[in-house]
Tab-separated table of C-alpha atoms in Angstrom:
chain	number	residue	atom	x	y	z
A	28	UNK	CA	4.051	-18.027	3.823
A	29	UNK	CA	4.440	-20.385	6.776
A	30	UNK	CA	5.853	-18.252	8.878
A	31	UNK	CA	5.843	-17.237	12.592
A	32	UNK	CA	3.359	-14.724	13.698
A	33	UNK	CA	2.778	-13.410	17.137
A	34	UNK	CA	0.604	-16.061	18.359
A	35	UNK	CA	3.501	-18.219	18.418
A	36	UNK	CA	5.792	-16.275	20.661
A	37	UNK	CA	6.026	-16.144	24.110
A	38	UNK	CA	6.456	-12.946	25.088
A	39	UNK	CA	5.525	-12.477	28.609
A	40	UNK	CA	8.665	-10.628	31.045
A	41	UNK	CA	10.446	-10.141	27.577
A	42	UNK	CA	11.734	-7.282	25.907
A	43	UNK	CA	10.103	-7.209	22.363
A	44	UNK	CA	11.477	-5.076	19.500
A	45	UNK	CA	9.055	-4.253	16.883
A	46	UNK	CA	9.388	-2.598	13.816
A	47	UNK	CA	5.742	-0.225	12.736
A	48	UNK	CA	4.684	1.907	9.974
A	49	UNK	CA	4.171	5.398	11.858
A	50	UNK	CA	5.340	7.133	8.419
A	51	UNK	CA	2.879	9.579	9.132
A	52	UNK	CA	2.151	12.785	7.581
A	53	UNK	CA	3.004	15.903	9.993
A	54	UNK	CA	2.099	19.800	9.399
A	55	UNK	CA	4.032	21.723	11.453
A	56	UNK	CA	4.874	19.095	13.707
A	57	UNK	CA	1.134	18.184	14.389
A	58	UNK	CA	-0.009	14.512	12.873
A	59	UNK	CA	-3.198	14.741	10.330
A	60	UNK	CA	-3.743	11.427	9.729
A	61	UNK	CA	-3.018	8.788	12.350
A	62	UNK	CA	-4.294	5.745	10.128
A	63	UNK	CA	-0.668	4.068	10.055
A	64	UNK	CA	-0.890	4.164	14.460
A	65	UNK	CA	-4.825	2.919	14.470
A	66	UNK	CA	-3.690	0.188	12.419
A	67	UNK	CA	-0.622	-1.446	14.109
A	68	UNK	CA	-2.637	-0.920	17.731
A	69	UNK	CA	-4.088	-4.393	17.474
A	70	UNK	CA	-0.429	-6.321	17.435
A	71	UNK	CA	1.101	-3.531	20.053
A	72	UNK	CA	-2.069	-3.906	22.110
A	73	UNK	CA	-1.554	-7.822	22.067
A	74	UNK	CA	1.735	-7.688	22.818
A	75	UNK	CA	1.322	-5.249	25.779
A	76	UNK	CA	-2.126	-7.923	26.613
A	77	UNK	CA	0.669	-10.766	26.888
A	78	UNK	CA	3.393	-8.926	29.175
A	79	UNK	CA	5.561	-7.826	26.882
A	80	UNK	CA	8.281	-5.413	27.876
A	81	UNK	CA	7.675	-3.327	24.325
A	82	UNK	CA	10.415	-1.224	22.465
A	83	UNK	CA	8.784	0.556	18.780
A	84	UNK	CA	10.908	1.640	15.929
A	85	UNK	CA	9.807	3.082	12.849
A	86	UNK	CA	10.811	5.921	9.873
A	87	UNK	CA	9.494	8.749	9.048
A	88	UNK	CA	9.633	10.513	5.642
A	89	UNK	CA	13.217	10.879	4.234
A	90	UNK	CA	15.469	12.116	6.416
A	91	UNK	CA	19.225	12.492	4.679
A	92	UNK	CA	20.352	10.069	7.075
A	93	UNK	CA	21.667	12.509	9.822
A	94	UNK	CA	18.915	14.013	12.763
A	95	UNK	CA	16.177	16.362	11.728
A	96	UNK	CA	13.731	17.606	13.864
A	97	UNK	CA	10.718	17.543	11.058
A	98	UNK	CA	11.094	13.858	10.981
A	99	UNK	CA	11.039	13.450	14.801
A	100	UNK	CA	9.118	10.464	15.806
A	101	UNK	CA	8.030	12.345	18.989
A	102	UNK	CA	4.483	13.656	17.870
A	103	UNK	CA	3.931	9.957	17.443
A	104	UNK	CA	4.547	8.829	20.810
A	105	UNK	CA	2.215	11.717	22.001
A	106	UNK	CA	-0.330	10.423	19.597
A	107	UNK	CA	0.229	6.559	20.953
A	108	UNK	CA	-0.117	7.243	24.052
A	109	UNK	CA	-3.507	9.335	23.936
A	110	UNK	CA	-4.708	5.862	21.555
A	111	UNK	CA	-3.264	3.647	24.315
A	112	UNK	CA	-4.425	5.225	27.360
A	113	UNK	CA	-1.479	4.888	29.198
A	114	UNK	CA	2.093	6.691	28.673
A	115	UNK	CA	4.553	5.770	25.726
A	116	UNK	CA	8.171	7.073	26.921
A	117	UNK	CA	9.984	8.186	23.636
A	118	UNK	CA	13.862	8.709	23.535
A	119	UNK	CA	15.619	10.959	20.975
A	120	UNK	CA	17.607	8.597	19.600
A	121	UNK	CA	17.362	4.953	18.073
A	122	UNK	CA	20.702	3.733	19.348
A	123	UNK	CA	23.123	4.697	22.551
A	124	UNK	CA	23.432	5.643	26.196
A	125	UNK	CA	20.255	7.142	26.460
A	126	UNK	CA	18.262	4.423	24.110
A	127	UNK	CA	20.195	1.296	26.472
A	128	UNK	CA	19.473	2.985	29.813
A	129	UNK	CA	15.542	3.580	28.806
A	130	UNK	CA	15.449	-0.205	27.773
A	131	UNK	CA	16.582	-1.154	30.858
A	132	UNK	CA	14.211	0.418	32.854
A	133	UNK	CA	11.504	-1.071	31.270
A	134	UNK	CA	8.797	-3.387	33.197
A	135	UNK	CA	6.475	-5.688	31.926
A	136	UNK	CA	3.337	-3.803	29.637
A	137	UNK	CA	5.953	-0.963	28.853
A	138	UNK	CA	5.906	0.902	25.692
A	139	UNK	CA	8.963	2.624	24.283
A	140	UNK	CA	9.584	4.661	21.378
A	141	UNK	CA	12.780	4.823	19.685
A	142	UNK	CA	13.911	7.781	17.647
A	143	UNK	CA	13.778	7.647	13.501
A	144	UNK	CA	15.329	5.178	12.447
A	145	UNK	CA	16.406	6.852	8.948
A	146	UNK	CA	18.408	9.430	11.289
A	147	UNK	CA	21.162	6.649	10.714
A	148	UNK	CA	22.731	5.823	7.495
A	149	UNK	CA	22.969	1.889	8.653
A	150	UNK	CA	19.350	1.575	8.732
A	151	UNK	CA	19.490	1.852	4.505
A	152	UNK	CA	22.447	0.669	4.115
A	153	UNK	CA	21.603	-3.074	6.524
A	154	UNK	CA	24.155	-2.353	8.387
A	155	UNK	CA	24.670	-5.500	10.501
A	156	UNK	CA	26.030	-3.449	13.520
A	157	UNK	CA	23.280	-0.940	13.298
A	158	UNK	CA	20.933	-3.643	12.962
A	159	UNK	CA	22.899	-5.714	16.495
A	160	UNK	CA	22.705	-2.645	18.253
A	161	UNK	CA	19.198	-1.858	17.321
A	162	UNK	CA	17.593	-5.247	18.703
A	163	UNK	CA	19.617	-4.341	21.557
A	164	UNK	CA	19.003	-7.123	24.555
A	165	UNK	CA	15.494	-8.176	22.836
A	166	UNK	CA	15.453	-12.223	21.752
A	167	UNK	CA	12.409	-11.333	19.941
A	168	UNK	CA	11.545	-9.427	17.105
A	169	UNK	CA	8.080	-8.626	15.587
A	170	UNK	CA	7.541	-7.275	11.885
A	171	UNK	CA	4.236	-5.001	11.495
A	172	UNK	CA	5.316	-2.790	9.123
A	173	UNK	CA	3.906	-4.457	5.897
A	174	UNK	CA	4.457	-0.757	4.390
A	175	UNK	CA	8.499	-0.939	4.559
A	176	UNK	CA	8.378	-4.589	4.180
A	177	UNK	CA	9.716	-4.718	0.404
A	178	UNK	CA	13.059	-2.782	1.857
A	179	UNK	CA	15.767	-4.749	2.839
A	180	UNK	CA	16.875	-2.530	6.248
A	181	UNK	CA	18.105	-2.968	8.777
A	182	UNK	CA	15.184	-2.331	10.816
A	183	UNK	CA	13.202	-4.775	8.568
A	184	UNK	CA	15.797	-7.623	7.364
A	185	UNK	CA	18.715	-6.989	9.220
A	186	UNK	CA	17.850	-7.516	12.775
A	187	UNK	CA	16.247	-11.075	11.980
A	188	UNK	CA	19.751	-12.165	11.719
A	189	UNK	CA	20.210	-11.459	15.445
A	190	UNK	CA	17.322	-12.491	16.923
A	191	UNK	CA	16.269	-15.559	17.999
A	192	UNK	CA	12.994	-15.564	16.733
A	193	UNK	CA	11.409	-13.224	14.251
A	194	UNK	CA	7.515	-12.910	14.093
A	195	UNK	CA	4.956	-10.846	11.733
A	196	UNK	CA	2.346	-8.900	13.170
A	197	UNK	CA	-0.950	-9.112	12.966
A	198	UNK	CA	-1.197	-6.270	10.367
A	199	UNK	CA	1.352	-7.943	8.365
A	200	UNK	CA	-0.377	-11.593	8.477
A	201	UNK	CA	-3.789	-9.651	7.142
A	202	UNK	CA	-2.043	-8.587	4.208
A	203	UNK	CA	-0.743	-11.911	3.264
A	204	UNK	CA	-4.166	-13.423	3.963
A	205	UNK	CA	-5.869	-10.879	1.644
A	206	UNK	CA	-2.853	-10.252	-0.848
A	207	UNK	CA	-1.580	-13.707	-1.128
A	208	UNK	CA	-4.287	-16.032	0.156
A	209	UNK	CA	-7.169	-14.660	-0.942
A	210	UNK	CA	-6.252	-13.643	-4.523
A	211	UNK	CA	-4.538	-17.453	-4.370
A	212	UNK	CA	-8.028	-18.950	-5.482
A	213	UNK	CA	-10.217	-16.335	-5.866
A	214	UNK	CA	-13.869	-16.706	-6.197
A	215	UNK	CA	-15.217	-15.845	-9.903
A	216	UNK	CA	-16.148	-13.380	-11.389
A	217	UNK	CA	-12.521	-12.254	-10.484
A	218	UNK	CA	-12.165	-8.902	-11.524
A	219	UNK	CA	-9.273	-6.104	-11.635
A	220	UNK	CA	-9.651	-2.743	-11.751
A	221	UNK	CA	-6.128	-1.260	-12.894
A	222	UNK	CA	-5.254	2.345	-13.099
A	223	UNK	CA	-2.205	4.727	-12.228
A	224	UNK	CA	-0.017	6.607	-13.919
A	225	UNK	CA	1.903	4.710	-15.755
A	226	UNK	CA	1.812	0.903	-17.677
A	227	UNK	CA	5.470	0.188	-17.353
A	228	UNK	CA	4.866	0.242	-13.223
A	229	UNK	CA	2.016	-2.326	-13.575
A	230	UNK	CA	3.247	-4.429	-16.179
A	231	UNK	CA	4.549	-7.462	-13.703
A	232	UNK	CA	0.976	-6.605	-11.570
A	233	UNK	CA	-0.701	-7.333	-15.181
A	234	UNK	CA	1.235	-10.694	-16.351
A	235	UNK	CA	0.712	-12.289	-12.918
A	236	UNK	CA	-3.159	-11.996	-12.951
A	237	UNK	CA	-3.792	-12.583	-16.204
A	238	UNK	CA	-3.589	-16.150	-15.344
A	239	UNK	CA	-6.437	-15.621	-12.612
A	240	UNK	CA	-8.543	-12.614	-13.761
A	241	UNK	CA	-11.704	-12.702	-15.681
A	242	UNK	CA	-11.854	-9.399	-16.743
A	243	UNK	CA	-9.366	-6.153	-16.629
A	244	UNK	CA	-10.665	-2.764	-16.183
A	245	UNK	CA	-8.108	-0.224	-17.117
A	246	UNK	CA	-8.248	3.600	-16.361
A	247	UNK	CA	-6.326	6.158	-15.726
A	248	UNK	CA	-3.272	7.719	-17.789
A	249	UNK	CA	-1.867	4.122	-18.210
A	250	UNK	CA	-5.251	3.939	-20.489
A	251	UNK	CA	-4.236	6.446	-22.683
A	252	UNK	CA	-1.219	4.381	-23.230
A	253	UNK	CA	-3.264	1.367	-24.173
A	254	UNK	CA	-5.768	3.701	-26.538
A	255	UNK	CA	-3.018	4.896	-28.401
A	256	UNK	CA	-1.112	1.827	-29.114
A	257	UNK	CA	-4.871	1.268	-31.118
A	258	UNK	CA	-4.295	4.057	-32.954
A	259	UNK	CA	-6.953	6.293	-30.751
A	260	UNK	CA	-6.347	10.549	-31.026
A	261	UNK	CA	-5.420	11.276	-27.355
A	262	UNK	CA	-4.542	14.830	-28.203
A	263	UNK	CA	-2.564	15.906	-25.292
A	264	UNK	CA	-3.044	13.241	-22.745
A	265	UNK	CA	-0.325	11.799	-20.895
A	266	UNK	CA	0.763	8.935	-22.889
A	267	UNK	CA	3.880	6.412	-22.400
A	268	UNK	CA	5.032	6.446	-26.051
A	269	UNK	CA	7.655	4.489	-25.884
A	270	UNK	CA	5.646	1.855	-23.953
A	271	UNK	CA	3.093	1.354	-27.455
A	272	UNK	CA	4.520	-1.609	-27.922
A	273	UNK	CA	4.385	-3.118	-24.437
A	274	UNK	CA	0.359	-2.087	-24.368
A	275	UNK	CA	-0.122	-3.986	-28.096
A	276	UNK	CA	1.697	-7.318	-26.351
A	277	UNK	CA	-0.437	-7.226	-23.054
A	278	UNK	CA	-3.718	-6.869	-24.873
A	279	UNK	CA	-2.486	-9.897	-27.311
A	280	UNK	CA	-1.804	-11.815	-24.189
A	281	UNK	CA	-5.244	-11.071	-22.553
A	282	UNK	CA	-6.917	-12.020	-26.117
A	283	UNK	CA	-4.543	-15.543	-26.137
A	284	UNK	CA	-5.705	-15.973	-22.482
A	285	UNK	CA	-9.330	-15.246	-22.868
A	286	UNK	CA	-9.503	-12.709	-20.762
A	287	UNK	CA	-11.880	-9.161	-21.149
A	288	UNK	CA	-9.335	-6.303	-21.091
A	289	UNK	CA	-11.511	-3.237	-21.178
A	290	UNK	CA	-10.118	0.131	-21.663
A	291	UNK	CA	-12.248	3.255	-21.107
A	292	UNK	CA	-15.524	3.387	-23.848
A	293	UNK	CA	-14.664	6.962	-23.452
A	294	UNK	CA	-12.709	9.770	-21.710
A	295	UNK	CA	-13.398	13.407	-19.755
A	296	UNK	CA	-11.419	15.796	-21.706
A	297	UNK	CA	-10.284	19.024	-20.062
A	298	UNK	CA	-8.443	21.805	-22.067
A	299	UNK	CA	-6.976	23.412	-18.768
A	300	UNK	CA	-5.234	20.938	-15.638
A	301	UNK	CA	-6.733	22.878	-13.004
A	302	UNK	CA	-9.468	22.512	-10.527
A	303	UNK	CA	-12.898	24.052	-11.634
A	304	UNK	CA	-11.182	23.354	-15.313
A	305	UNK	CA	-14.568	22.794	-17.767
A	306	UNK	CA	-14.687	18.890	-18.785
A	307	UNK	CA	-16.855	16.907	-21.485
A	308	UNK	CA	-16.850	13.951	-23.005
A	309	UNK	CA	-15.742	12.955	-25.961
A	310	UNK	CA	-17.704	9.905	-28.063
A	311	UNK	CA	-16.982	6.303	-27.810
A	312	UNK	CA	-14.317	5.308	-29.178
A	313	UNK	CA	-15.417	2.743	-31.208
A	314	UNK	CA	-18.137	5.345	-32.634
A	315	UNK	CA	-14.914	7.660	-33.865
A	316	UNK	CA	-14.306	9.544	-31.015
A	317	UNK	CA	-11.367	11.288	-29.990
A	318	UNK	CA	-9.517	14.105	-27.410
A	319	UNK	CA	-9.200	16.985	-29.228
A	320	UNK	CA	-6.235	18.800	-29.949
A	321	UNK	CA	-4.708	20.519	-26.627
A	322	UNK	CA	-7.291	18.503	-24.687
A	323	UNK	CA	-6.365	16.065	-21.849
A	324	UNK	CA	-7.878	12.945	-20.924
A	325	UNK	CA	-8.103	13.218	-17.178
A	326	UNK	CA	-10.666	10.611	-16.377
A	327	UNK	CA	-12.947	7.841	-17.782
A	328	UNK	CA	-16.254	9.324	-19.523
A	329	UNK	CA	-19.564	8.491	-18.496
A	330	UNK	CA	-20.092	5.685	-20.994
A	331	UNK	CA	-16.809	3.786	-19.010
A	332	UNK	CA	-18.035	4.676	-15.699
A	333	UNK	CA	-21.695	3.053	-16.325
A	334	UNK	CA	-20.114	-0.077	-18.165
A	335	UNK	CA	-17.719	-0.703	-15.372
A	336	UNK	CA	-20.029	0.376	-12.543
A	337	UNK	CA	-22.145	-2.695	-14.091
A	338	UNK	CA	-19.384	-5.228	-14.472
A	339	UNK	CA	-17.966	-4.829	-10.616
A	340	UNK	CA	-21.334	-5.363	-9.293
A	341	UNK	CA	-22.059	-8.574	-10.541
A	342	UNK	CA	-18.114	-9.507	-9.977
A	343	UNK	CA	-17.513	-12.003	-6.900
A	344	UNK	CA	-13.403	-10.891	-6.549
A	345	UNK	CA	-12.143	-7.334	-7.596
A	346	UNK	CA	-9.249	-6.040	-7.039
A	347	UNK	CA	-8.427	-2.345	-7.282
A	348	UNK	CA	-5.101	-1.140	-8.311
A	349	UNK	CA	-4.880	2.202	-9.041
A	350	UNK	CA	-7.210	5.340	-9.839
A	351	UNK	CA	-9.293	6.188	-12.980
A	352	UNK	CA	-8.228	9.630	-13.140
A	353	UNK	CA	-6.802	12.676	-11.323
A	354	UNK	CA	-8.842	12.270	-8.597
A	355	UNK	CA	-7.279	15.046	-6.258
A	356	UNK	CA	-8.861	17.343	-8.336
A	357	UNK	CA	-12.608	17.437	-7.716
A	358	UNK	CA	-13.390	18.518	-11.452
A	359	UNK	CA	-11.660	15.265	-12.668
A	360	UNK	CA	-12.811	13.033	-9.588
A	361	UNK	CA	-16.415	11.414	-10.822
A	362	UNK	CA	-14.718	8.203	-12.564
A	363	UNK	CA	-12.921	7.267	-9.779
A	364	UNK	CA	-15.588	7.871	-6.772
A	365	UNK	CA	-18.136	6.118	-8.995
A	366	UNK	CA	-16.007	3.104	-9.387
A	367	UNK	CA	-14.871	3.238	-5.352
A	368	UNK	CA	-18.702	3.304	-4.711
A	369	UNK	CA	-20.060	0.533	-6.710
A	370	UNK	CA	-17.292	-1.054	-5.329
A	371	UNK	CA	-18.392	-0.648	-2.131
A	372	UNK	CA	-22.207	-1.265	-3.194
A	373	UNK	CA	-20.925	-4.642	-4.325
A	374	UNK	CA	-21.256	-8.225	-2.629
A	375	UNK	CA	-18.080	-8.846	-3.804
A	376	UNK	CA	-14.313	-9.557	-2.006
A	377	UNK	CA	-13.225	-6.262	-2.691
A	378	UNK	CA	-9.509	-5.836	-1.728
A	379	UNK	CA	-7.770	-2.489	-2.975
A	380	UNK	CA	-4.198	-2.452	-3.397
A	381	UNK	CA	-2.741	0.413	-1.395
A	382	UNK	CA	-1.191	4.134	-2.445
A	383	UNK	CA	-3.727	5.869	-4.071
A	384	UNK	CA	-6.633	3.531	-4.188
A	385	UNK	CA	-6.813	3.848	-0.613
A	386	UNK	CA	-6.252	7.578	-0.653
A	387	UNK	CA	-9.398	7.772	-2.808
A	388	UNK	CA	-11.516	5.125	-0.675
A	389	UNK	CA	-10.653	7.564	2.329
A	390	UNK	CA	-11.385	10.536	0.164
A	391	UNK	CA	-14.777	9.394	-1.085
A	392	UNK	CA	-15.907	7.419	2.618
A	393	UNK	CA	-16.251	4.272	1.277
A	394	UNK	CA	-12.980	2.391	3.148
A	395	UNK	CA	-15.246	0.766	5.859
A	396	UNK	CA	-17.613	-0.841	3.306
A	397	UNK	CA	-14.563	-2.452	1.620
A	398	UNK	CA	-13.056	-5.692	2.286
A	399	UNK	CA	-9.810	-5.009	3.046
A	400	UNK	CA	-7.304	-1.923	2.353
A	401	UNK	CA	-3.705	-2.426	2.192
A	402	UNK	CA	-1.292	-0.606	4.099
A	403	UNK	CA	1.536	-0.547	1.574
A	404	UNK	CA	1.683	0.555	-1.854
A	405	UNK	CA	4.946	-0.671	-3.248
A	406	UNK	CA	4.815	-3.619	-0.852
A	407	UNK	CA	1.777	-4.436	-2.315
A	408	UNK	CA	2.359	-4.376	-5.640
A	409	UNK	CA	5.499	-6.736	-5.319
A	410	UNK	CA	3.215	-8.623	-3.318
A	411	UNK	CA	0.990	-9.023	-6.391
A	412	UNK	CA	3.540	-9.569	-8.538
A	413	UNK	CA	4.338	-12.875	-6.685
A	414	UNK	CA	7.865	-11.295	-5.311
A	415	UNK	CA	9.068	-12.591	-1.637
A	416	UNK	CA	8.785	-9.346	0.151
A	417	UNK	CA	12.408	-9.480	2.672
A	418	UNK	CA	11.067	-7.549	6.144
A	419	UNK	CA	8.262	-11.177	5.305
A	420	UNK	CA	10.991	-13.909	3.523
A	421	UNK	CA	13.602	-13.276	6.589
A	422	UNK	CA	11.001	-14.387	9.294
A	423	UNK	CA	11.330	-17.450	10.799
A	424	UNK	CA	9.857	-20.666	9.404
A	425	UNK	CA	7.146	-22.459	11.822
């Protein structure tokens, strides 16, 4: 999208108001991953670089709209600070007295931390006040928080309709480069690796790129779907039965397309959902295999992991939506750490779609040898499905 990013404002003497992802998760108040801070430092540090008088909002988990200390952003300005080297002054509230007065005292290469912004039932709702009083006196607003970026919020939308201009971040114009511009044309082999949960959730994800996409590699439970809309035994996998249909019309449409839409030569089976649980394989497919009764397909078999091991190598583009299997659980892990690490073995543009494919690239220590790893796993997705995300649509235009 052609729209302002950072690099166009002029920010020096000004109070900026930016809106980041520090959705972080706490344990007993104490922050165990600070990957959502690391990665909006390059737009704050920028900002702070060019003089600007810097005021940070963000959420944090899902607060029922009132205060609650377990979703104080305060650990996080602790946490900024130490990754700043220099103080971040945090207030206990988003909007008010105590919010204005710290604004005002700000100088130039300030940083300020504003309170939770779900403590306040017009941040949902877009309240236009909440969203006034929230830019406060800034004339400029900044959008880094590709994460929240498919919510209409105040924080997000609403405030772009006060200031006078509206910017993304440098962590939001990455996405778009890698999400949008890079999957625009992408160099072929173009492959996508699909997994998850569920095919109804990818279903949009899956009619946009079947235009684009050479070949589809599909794992996870959503490939149980697809195995027993061919009339595969599943046993008791997790299946969407009432999406049988839906997984007989996509693979029609890959076949009218041309397209390779691989589902899993085989499947680990275990009998119990538990960690340490016993799993085997069953038998291709195609050579009459099948789950056994009770048993649970919780992850591709070896036959799947070898064939797609060999097809991402020699790909050019992948993209990788979504797990192979329960990967939380070591027992049912190996499809989807194999697949993350020939990923990362290839010479391919490897771009992985957010949520839990990043979880697992983190997991398995392959994130640095990736291309790129989104921030946002809804975002994404709408991204990919070729929606206009609003916290991106209600910047303004160059």
């Amino acid at each position: 999208m052609d729209k302002l990013t950072i690099r166009d404002l002029d920010v020096t003497g000004k109070q900026v108001f930016m809106r980041a992802d520090f959705n972080v998760p706490l344990k007993d108040g104490v922050i165990t991953n600070d990957a959502r801070i690391t990665a909006a430092l390059p737009t704050i540090n920028y900002l702070l670089d060019h003089g600007a008088r810097l005021v940070l909002s963000s959420h944090l988990g899902r607060p029922a709209n009132a205060p609650d200390p377990a979703y104080s952003l305060a650990p996080v300005a602790v946490r900024l600070g130490e990754l700043l080297g220099k103080p971040v002054t945090f207030v206990p509230e988003a909007i008010g007295e105590q919010a204005a007065a710290a604004r005002t005292a700000m100088k130039d290469g300030d940083v300020l931390l504003l309170e939770n912004v779900r403590f306040y039932p017009g941040e949902k709702k877009n309240d236009p006040d909440f969203a006034k009083a929230l830019l406060g006196d800034a004339t400029l607003y900044v959008n880094d928080a590709f994460g929240t970026a498919h919510r209409a919020h105040a924080s997000t939308e609403g405030v772009t309709h006060f200031a006078e201009k509206s910017a993304m971040g440098l962590l939001v114009e990455r996405e778009l480069e890698y999400l949008e511009g890079r999957l625009e044309n992408p160099e072929h082999p173009f492959v996508v690796i699909m997994g998850g949960a569920k095919v109804s959730d990818k279903i949009e994800v899956l009619s946009k790129l079947m235009e684009k996409a050479d070949t589809f590699l599909i794992g996870g439970a959503m490939a149980n779907t697809f195995l027993a809309a061919q009339g595969y035994g599943l046993g008791a996998s997790k299946i969407e039965s009432d999406k049988l249909d839906l997984a007989r019309e996509i693979l029609a449409d890959a076949q009218a397309h041309h397209v390779r839409f691989l589902l899993p030569a085989d499947v680990r089976v275990a009998m119990k959902f538990e960690e340490g649980a016993p799993t085997v394989c069953t038998k291709p497919f195609a050579e009459g295999g099948r789950v056994p009764e009770g048993g649970m397909a919780i992850d591709i078999g070896d036959k799947a992991i070898e064939e797609f091991s060999q097809i991402v190598k020699s790909a050019k583009t992948v993209l990788w939506n979504g797990p192979m299997g329960v990967f939380e659980i070591d027992s049912f892990a190996k499809g989807t750490k194999e697949i993350a690490e020939a990923l990362a073995a290839s010479d391919a543009v490897s771009i992985v779609g957010g949520g839990d494919s990043v979880t697992a690239a983190r997991k398995f220590n392959v994130q640095d040898q990736l291309s790129f790893c989104s921030t946002g796993g809804g975002a994404s997705l709408e991204l990919l499905e070729g929606k206009v995300l609003p916290g991106v649509g209600a910047l303004t235009e160059k």
